[in-house]
Coordinates of C-alpha atoms in Angstrom, one line a residue:
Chain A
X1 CA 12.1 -8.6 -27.8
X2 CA 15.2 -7.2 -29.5
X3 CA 18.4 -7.4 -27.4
X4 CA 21.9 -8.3 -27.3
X5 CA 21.5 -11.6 -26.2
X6 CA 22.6 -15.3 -27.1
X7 CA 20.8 -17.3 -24.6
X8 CA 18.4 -15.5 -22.4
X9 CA 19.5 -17.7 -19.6
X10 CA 23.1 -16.9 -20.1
X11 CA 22.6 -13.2 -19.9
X12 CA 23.9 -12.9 -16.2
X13 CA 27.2 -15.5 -16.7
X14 CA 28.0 -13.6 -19.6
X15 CA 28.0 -10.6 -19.1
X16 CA 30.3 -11.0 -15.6
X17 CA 32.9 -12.7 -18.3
X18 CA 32.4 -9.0 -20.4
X19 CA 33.0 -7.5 -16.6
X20 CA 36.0 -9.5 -16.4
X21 CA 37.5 -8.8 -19.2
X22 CA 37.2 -4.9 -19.2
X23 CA 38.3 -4.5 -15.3
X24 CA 41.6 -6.3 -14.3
X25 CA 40.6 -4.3 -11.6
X26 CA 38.3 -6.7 -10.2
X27 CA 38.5 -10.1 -9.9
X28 CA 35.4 -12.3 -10.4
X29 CA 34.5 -15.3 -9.1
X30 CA 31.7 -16.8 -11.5
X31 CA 30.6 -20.3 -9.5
X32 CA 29.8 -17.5 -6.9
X33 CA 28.9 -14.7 -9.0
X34 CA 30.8 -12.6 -6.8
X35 CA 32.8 -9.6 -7.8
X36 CA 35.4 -8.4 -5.8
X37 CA 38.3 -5.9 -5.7
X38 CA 41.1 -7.3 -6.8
X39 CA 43.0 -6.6 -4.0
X40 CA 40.5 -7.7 -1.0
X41 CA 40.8 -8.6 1.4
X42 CA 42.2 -5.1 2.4
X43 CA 44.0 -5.5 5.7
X44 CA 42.6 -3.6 8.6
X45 CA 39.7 -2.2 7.0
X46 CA 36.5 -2.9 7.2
X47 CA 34.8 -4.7 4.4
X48 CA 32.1 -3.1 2.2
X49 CA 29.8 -5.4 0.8
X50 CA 26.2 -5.2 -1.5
X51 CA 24.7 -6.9 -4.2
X52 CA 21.0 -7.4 -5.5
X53 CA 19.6 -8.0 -9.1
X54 CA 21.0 -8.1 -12.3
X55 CA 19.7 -5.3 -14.3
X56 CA 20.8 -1.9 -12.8
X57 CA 23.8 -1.4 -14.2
X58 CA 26.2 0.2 -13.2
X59 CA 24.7 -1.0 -10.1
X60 CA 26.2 -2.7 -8.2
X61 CA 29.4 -4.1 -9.8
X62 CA 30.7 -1.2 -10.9
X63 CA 31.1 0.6 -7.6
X64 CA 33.8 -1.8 -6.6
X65 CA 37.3 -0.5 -6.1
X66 CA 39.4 1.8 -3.5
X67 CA 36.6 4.5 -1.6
X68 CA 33.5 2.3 -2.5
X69 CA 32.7 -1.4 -2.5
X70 CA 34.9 -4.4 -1.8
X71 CA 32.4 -6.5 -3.0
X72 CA 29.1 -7.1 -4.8
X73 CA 26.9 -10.4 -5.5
X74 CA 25.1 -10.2 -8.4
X75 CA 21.7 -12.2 -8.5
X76 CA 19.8 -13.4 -12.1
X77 CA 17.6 -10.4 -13.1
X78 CA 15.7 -8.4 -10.6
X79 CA 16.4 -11.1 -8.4
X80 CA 18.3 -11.1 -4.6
X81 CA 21.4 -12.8 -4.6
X82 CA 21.4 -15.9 -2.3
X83 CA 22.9 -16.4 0.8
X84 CA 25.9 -18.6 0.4
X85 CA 27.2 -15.5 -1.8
X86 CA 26.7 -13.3 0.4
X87 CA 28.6 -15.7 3.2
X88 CA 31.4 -16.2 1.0
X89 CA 32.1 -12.8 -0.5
X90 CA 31.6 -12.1 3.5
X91 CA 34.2 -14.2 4.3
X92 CA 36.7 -13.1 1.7
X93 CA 36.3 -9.4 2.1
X94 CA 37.2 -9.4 5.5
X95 CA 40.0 -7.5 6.5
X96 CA 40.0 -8.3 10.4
X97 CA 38.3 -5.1 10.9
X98 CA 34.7 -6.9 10.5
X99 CA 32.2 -6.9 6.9
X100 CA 29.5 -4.3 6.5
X101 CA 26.5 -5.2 4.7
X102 CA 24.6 -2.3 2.7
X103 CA 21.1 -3.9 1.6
X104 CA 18.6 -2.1 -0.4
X105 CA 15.3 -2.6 1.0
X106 CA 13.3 -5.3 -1.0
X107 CA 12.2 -8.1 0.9
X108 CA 14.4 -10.7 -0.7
X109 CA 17.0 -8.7 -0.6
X110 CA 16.7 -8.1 3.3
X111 CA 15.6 -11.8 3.7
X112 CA 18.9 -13.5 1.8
X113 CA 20.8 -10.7 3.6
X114 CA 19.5 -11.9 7.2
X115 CA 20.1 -15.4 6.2
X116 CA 23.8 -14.9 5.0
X117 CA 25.0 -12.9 8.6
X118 CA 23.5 -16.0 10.4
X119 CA 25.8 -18.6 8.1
X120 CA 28.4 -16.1 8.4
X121 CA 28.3 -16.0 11.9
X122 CA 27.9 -20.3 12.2
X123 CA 30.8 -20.6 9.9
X124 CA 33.2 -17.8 10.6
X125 CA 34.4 -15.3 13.2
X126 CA 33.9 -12.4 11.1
X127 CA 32.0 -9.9 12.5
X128 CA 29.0 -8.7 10.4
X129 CA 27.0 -5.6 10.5
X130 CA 23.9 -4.3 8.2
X131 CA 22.5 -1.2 7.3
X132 CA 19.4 -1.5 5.4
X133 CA 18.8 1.7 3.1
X134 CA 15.1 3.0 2.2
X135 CA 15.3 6.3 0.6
X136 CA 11.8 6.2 -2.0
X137 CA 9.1 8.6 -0.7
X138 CA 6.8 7.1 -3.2
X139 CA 6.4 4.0 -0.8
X140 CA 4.5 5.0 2.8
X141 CA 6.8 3.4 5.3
X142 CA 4.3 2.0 7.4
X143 CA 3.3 -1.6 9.0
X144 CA 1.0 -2.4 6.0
X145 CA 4.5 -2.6 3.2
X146 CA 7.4 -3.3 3.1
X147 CA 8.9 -0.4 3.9
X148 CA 10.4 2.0 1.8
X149 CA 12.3 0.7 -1.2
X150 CA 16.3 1.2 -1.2
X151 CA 17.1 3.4 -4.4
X152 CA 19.2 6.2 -5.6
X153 CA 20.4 7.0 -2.1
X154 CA 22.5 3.6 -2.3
X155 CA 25.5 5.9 -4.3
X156 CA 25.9 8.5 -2.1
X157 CA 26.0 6.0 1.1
X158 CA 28.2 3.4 -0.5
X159 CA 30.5 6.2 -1.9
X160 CA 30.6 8.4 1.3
X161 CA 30.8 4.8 3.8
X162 CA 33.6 3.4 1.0
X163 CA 35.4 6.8 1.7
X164 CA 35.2 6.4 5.8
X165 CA 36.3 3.1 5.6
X166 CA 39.5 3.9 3.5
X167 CA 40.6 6.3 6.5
X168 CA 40.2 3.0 8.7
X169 CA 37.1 3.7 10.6
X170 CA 35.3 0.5 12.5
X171 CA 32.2 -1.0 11.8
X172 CA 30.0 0.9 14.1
X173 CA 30.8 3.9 13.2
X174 CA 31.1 3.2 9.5
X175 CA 27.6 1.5 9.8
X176 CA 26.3 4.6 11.9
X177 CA 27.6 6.9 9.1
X178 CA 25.3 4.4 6.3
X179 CA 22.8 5.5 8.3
X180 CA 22.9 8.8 8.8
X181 CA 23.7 9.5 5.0
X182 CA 20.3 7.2 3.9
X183 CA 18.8 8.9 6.8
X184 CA 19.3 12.3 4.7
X185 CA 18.6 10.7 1.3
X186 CA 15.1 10.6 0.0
X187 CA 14.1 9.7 -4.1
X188 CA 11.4 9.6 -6.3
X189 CA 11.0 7.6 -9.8
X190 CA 9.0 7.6 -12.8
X191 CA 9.0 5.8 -15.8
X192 CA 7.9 6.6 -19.7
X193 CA 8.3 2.9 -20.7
X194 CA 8.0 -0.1 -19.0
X195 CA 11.3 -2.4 -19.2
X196 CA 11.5 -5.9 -20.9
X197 CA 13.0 -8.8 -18.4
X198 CA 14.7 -10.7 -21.2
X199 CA 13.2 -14.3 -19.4
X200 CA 9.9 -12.7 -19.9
X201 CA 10.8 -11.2 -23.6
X202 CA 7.6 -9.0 -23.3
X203 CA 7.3 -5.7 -21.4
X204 CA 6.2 -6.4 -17.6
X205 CA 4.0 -3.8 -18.0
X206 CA 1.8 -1.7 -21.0
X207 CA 2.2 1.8 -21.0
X208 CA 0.2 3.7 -23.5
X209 CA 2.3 6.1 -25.5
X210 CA 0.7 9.0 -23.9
X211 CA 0.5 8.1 -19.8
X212 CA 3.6 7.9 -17.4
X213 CA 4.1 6.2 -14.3
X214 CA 4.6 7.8 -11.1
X215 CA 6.3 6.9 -8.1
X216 CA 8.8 3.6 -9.6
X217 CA 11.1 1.5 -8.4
X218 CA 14.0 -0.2 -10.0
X219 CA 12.4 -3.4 -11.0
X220 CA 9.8 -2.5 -14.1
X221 CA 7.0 -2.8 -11.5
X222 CA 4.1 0.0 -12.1
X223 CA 4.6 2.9 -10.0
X224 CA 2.3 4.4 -7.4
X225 CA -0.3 6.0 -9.8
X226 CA -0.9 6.5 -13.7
X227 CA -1.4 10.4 -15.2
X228 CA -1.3 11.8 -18.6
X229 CA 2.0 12.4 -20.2
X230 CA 3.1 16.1 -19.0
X231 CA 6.2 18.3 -19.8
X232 CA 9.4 17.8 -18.1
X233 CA 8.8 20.6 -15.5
X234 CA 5.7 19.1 -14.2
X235 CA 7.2 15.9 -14.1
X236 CA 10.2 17.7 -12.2
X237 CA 7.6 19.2 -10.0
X238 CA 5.6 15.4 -9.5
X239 CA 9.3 13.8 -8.6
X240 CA 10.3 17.0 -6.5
X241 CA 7.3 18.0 -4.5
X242 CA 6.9 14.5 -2.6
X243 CA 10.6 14.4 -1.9
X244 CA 11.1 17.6 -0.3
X245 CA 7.6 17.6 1.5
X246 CA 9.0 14.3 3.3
X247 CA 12.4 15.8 4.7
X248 CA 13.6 19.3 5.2
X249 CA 16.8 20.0 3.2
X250 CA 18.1 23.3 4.3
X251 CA 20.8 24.0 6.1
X252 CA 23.5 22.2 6.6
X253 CA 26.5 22.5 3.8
X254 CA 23.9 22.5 0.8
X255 CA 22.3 18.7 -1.3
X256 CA 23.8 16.4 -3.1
X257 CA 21.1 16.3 -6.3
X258 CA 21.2 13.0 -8.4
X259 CA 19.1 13.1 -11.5
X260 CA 19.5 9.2 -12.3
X261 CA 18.5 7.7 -15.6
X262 CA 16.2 4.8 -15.7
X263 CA 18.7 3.1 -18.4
X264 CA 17.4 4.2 -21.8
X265 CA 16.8 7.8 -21.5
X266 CA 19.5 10.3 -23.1
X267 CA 21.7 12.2 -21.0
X268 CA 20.2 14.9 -23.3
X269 CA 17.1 14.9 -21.6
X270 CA 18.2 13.8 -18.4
X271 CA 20.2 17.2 -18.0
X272 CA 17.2 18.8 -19.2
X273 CA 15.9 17.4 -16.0
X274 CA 18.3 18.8 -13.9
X275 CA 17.8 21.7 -15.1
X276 CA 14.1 21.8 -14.1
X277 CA 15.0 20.2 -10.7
X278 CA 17.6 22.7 -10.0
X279 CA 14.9 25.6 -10.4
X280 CA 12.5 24.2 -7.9
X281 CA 15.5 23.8 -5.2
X282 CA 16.4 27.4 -6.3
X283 CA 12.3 28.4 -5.6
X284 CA 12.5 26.0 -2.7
X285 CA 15.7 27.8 -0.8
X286 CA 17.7 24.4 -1.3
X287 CA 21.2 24.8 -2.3
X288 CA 22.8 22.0 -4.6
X289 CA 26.5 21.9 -3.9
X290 CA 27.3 18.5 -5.7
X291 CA 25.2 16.8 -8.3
X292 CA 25.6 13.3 -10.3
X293 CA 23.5 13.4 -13.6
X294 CA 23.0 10.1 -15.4
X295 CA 22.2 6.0 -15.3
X296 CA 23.8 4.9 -12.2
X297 CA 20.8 2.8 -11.2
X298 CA 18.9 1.4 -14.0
X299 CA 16.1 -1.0 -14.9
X300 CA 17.4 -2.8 -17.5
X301 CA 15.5 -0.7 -20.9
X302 CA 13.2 0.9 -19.0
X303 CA 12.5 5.3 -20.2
X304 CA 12.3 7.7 -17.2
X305 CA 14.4 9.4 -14.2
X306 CA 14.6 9.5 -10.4
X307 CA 15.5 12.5 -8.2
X308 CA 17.5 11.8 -5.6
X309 CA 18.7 14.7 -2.7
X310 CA 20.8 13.7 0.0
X311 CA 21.4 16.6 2.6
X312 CA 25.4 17.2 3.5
X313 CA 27.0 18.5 6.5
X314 CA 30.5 19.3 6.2
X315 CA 32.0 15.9 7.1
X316 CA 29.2 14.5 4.2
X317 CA 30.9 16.8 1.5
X318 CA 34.5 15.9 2.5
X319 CA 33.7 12.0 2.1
X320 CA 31.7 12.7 -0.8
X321 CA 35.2 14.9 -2.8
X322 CA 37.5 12.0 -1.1
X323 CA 39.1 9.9 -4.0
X324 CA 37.4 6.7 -5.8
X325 CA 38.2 4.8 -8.3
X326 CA 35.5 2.2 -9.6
X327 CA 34.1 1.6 -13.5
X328 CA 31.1 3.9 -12.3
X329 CA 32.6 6.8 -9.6
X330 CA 36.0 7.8 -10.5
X331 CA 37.8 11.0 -9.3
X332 CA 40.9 12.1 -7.3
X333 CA 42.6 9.2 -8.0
Chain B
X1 CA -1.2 -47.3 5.1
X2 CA 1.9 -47.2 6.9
X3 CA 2.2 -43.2 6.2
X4 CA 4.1 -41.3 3.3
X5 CA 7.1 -43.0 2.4
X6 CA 10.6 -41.5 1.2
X7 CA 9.6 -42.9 -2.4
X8 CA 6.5 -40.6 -2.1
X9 CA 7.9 -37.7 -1.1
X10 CA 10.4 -37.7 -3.3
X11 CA 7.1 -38.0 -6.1
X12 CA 5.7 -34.8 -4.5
X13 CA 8.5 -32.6 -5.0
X14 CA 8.7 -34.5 -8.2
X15 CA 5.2 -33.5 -9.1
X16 CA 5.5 -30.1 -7.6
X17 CA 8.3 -29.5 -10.0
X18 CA 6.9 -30.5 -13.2
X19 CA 3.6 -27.9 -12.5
X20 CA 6.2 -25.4 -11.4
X21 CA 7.4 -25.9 -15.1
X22 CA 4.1 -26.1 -16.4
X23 CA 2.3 -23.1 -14.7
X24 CA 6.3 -21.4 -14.9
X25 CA 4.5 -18.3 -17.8
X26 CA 1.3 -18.1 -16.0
X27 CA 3.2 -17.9 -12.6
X28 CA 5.2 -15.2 -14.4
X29 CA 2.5 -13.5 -15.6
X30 CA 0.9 -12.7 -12.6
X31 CA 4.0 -11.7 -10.8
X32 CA 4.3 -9.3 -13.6
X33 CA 1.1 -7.5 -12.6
X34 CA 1.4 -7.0 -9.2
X35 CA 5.5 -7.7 -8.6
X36 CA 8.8 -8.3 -11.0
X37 CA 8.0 -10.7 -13.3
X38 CA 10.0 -13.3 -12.3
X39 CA 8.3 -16.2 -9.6
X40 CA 7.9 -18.8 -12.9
X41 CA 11.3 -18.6 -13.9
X42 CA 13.1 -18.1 -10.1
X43 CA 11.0 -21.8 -9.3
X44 CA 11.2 -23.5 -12.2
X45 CA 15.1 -22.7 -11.8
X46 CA 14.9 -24.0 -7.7
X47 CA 13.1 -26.7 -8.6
X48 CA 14.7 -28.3 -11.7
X49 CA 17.9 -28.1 -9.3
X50 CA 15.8 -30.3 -6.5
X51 CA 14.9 -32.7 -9.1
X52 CA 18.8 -32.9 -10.2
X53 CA 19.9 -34.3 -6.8
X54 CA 16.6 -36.2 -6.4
X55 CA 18.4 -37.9 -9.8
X56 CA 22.0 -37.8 -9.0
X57 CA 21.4 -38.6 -5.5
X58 CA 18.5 -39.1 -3.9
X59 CA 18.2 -38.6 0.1
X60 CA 18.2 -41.8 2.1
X61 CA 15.5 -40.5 4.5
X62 CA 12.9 -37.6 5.0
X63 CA 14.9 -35.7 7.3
X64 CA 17.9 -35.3 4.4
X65 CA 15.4 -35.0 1.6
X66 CA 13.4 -32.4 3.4
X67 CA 17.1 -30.5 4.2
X68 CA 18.5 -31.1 0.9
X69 CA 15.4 -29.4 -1.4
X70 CA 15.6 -26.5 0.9
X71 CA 19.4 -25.7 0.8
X72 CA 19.2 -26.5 -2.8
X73 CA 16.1 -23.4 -3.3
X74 CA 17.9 -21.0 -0.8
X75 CA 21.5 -21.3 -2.9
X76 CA 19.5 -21.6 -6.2
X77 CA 16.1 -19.7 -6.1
X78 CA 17.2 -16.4 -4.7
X79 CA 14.7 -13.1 -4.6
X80 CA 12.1 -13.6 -1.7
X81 CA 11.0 -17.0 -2.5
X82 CA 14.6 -18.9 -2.2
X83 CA 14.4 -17.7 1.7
X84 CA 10.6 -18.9 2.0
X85 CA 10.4 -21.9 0.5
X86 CA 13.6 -22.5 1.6
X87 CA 13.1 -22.1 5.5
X88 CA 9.5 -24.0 4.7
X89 CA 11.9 -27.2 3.7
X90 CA 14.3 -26.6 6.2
X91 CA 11.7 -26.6 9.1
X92 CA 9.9 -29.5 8.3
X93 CA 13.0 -31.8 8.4
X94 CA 13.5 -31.8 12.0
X95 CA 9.9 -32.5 12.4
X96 CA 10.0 -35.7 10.9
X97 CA 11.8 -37.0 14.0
X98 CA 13.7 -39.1 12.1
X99 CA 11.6 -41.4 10.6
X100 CA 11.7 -43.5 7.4
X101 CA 8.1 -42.9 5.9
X102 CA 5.8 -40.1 7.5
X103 CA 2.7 -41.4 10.0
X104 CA 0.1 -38.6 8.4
X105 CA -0.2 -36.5 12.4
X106 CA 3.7 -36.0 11.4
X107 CA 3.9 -35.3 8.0
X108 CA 1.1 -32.7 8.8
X109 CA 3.0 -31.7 11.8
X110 CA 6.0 -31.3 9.8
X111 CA 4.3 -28.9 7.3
X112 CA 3.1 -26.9 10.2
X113 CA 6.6 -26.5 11.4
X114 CA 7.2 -25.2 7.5
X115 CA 4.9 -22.6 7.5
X116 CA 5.7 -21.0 11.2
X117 CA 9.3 -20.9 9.4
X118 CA 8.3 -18.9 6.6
X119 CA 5.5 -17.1 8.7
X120 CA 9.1 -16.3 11.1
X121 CA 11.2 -15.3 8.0
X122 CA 8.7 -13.1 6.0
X123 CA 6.4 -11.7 9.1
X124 CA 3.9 -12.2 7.0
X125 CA 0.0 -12.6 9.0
X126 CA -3.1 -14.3 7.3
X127 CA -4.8 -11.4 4.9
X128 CA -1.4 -9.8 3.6
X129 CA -1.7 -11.2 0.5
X130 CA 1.1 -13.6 0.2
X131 CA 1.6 -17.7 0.3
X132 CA 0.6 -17.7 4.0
X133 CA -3.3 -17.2 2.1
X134 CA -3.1 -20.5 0.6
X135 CA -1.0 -22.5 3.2
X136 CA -2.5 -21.7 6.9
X137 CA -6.1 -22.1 5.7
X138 CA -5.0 -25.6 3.9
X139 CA -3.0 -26.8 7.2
X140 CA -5.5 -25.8 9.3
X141 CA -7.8 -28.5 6.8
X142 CA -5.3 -30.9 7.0
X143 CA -5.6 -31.1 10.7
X144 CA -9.3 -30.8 10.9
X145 CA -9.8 -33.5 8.5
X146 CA -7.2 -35.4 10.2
X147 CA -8.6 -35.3 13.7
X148 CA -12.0 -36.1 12.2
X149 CA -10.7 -39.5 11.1
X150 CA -10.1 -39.0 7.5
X151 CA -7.5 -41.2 5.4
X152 CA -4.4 -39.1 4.7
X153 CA -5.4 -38.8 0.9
X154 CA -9.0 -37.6 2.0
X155 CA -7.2 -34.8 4.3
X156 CA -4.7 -33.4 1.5
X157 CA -7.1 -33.4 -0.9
X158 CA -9.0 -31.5 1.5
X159 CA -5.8 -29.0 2.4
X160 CA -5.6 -28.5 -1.8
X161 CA -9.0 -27.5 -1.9
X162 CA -8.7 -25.1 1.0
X163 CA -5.3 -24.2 -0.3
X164 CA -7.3 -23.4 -3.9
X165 CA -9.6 -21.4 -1.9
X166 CA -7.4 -19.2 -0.3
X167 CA -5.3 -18.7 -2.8
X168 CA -8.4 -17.4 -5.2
X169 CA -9.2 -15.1 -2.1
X170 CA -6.1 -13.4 -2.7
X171 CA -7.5 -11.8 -5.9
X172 CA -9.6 -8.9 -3.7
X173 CA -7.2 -8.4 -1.2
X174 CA -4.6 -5.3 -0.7
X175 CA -1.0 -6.4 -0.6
X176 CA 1.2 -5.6 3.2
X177 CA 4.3 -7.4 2.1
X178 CA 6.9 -8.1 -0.7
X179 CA 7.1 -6.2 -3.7
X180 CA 3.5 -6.1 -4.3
X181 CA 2.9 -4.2 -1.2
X182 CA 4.7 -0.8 -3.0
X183 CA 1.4 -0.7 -5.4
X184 CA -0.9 0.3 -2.7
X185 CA -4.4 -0.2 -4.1
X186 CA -3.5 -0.9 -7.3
X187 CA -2.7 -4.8 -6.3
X188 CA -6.3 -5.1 -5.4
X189 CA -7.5 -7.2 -8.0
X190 CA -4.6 -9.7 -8.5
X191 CA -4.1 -13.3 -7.8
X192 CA -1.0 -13.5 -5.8
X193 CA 1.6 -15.8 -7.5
X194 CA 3.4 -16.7 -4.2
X195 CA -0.1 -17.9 -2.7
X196 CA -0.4 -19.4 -6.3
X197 CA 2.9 -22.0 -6.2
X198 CA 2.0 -22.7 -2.7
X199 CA -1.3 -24.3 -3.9
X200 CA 0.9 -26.3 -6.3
X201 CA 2.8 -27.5 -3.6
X202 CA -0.6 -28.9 -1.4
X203 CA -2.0 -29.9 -5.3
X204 CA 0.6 -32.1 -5.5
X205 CA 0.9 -33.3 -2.3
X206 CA -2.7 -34.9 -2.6
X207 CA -2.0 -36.3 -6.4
X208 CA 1.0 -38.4 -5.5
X209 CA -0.2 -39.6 -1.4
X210 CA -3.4 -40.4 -4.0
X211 CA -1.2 -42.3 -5.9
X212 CA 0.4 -44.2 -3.5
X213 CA -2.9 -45.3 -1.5
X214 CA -4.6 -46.7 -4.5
X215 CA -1.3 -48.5 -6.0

């Protein structure tokens, strides 16, 4: 394993001093590992809050600030946060207008979730809703897994919910919205390389030099099936067929398309990816009004993409263009 | 024997904690096949935090050490096993009822109490290819052997056995839940680590109450 690293174990601690350092923006409370805004609680609104694993940065941290996240708990590497975070930044984000809880779907995740709305409601008055989003086709949401696994469509809903909440919407709507925007968000991965969890120091996984993975997650676990290495328009066609077979996508004000890098592939090849993904939607009679190219959810080192499409109606679009200012998302502001 | 005492207990999670640290790469390893790489590590880290306070200060009775370790894996262990082995704790300290040193009906009832929690918390059934595989079929052997008479020691070591058993059953089996489950068929195959701690748990167990009868 080669890595910037002093102590494996340290990785997590240090790299929220790093965080802290580069954002006065956000303030960080490291007993806690909780990053906030700098200025939460905001008064009146409601309180954004998500978290997960270390590891898929820029996720989450840095889509904290004004129209996205008030808050994110960060757990040790590809592993949940636990739930007296989760109560705390719950308590602290709160505005008086309630907390909402955006949770990627991963059982821990979901578990430590469920278990830090029933301290928060033993301990406090706030009020505590959650919105559990489960946007990868490559998963069969059925009784037999655990559900679809939360993935690229946590950016559009954090950034389009962040933006509702700034015009001082309540929780049930702002929660309704989280739904309706994962609701229209569906993704597919794959991966070239497997990633190296620095506590491991070996790859979780061996990948021959000349097969891919299909169908990822986030976490360096093997995808859903194994196929020779192909050119970047079939692998646009494996990651783009499954997605728009599972949801139709026309109509409506156009797609959002996000071609997200796995964390250690070039932005050179991922627009070379959105190039081949914008072709199909072209064949396909989808119309890509807004698009976000490049690693906004990683796995650590791991080589590959994900497609992401997220269907907009006109209100969608307006949230979407409304100002934010975070280390990820920044425009208008 | 007048049941499992405080003292003993305290050994078990002791015990469970030092294979924890033991099996923490091979634990590892096989969550890197089928999951995230990570259940050594996210253990070893819960439970070297439970053998802290078991140093620093240790519980006055079951009830408090039974609370204690599982607050201590739910704040420290985090992922899905901080919430399950967490609730497991957290359940079985009201079962004690209070008492000093466990009668062997309560300590199994106790135990029983911990797995409906994590059955409740992870809706996980019998066959799904997670911890509940190793712990159901070694409580159900725990109370069998305990209604047929057996000595307490006789009856864990009976409920490690079965707990062995059903965690090596595990291998063939296609994952429902956790992170496992996204594999499909490819988790067919693989020893699941979760059912694999949890047979470390019921192994030591039936070391230390060993321990205690024959001292």
């Amino acid at each position: 394993m080669k890595k910037l690293l002093n102590d494996p174990a340290d990785l997590v601690a240090e790299s929220l001093r790093g965080v802290e350092r580069a954002h006065p923006e956000l303030r960080v409370d490291h007993e806690n590992r909780i990053i906030y805004r700098a200025d939460a609680p905001v008064s009146g609104k409601v309180g954004l809050l998500s978290g997960g694993g270390s590891g898929h940065e820029p996720a989450h941290a840095g889509f904290i600030g004004p129209g996205m996240l008030d808050a994110v708990c960060a757990g040790e590497v590809f592993t949940s946060p636990v739930p007296d975070q989760m109560a705390e930044a719950t308590k602290n984000i709160d505005g008086g207008a309630g907390v909402l809880h955006l949770v990627w779907n991963y059982t821990g995740d979901v578990m430590n979730f469920d278990m830090a709305a029933e301290l928060a409601a033993a301990e406090t008055d706030t009020t505590v809703e959650a919105v559990v989003m489960n946007d990868d086709v490559a998963v069969e949401d059925s009784l037999f897994t655990a559900g679809r696994r939360g993935t690229g469509a946590a950016i559009p809903v954090e950034k389009i919910v962040g933006a509702a909440a700034e015009q001082g919407r309540s929780l049930s709507e702002l929660a309704d919205l989280a739904r309706r925007v994962n609701d229209n968000s569906r993704s597919m991965g794959m991966a070239l390389t497997s990633c190296t969890v620095p506590a491991k120091g070996s790859p979780t996984f061996d990948l021959p030099e000349d097969e891919i993975e299909i169908g990822i997650g986030i976490h360096g676990e093997p995808g859903r099936r194994r196929v020779p290495l192909a050119s970047a328009h079939d692998i646009a066609q494996m990651l783009v067929d499954p997605v728009l077979a599972d949801r139709d996508f026309t109509g409506g004000e156009g797609v959002l398309v996000f071609v997200n890098g796995m964390g250690a592939t070039p932005m050179l090849e991922l627009y070379l990816m959105y190039n081949e993904v914008a072709a199909l939607l072209d064949k396909a009679g989808i119309v890509p009004v807004r698009t976000l190219v490049g690693p906004y959810v990683t796995s650590l080192d791991m080589a590959g993409c994900s497609v992401t499409i997220t269907r907009l109606d006109d209100e969608l679009l307006r949230l979407w263009d409304a100002p934010v200012a975070t280390a990820g998302l920044r425009w208008g502001m | 024997m007048a049941g499992v005492d405080n003292d003993t207990l305290q050994r078990w999670l002791r015990a469970f904690a030092a294979s924890v640290a033991e099996q923490k790469d091979a634990l590892t390893a096989l969550d890197a096949a089928i999951g995230d790489a990570d259940h050594g590590a996210n253990m070893d880290r819960g439970m070297a935090a439970v053998v802290a306070f078991l140093d620093a200060t240790p519980p006055a009775d079951p009830a408090a050490l039974f609370k204690q370790t599982g607050m201590t894996l739910v704040k420290s262990v985090g992922g899905a096993s901080g919430p399950l082995y967490g609730t497991l704790f957290l359940r079985m300290a009201p079962a004690t009822g209070g008492a000093g040193a466990l009668e062997p009906d309560v300590f199994a009832k106790a135990l029983r109490a911990g797995l409906d929690g994590v059955v409740a918390r992870g809706k996980a059934e019998l066959g799904d290819k997670t911890m509940v595989d190793a712990l159901a079929p070694a409580l159900d052997a725990l109370d069998a052997a305990l209604a047929a008479g057996e000595p307490l020691a006789e009856a864990l070591r009976a409920a490690s056995d079965a707990a062995d058993r059903g965690r090596d059953e595990t291998t063939p089996m296609l994952a429902r839940k956790g992170r496992a489950s996204y594999l499909g068929e490819r988790s067919i195959g693989h020893q699941d680590p979760g059912a694999t701690s949890a047979a470390l748990l019921l192994a030591a167990a039936a070391s230390v109450v060993a321990d205690q009868e024959a001292a």
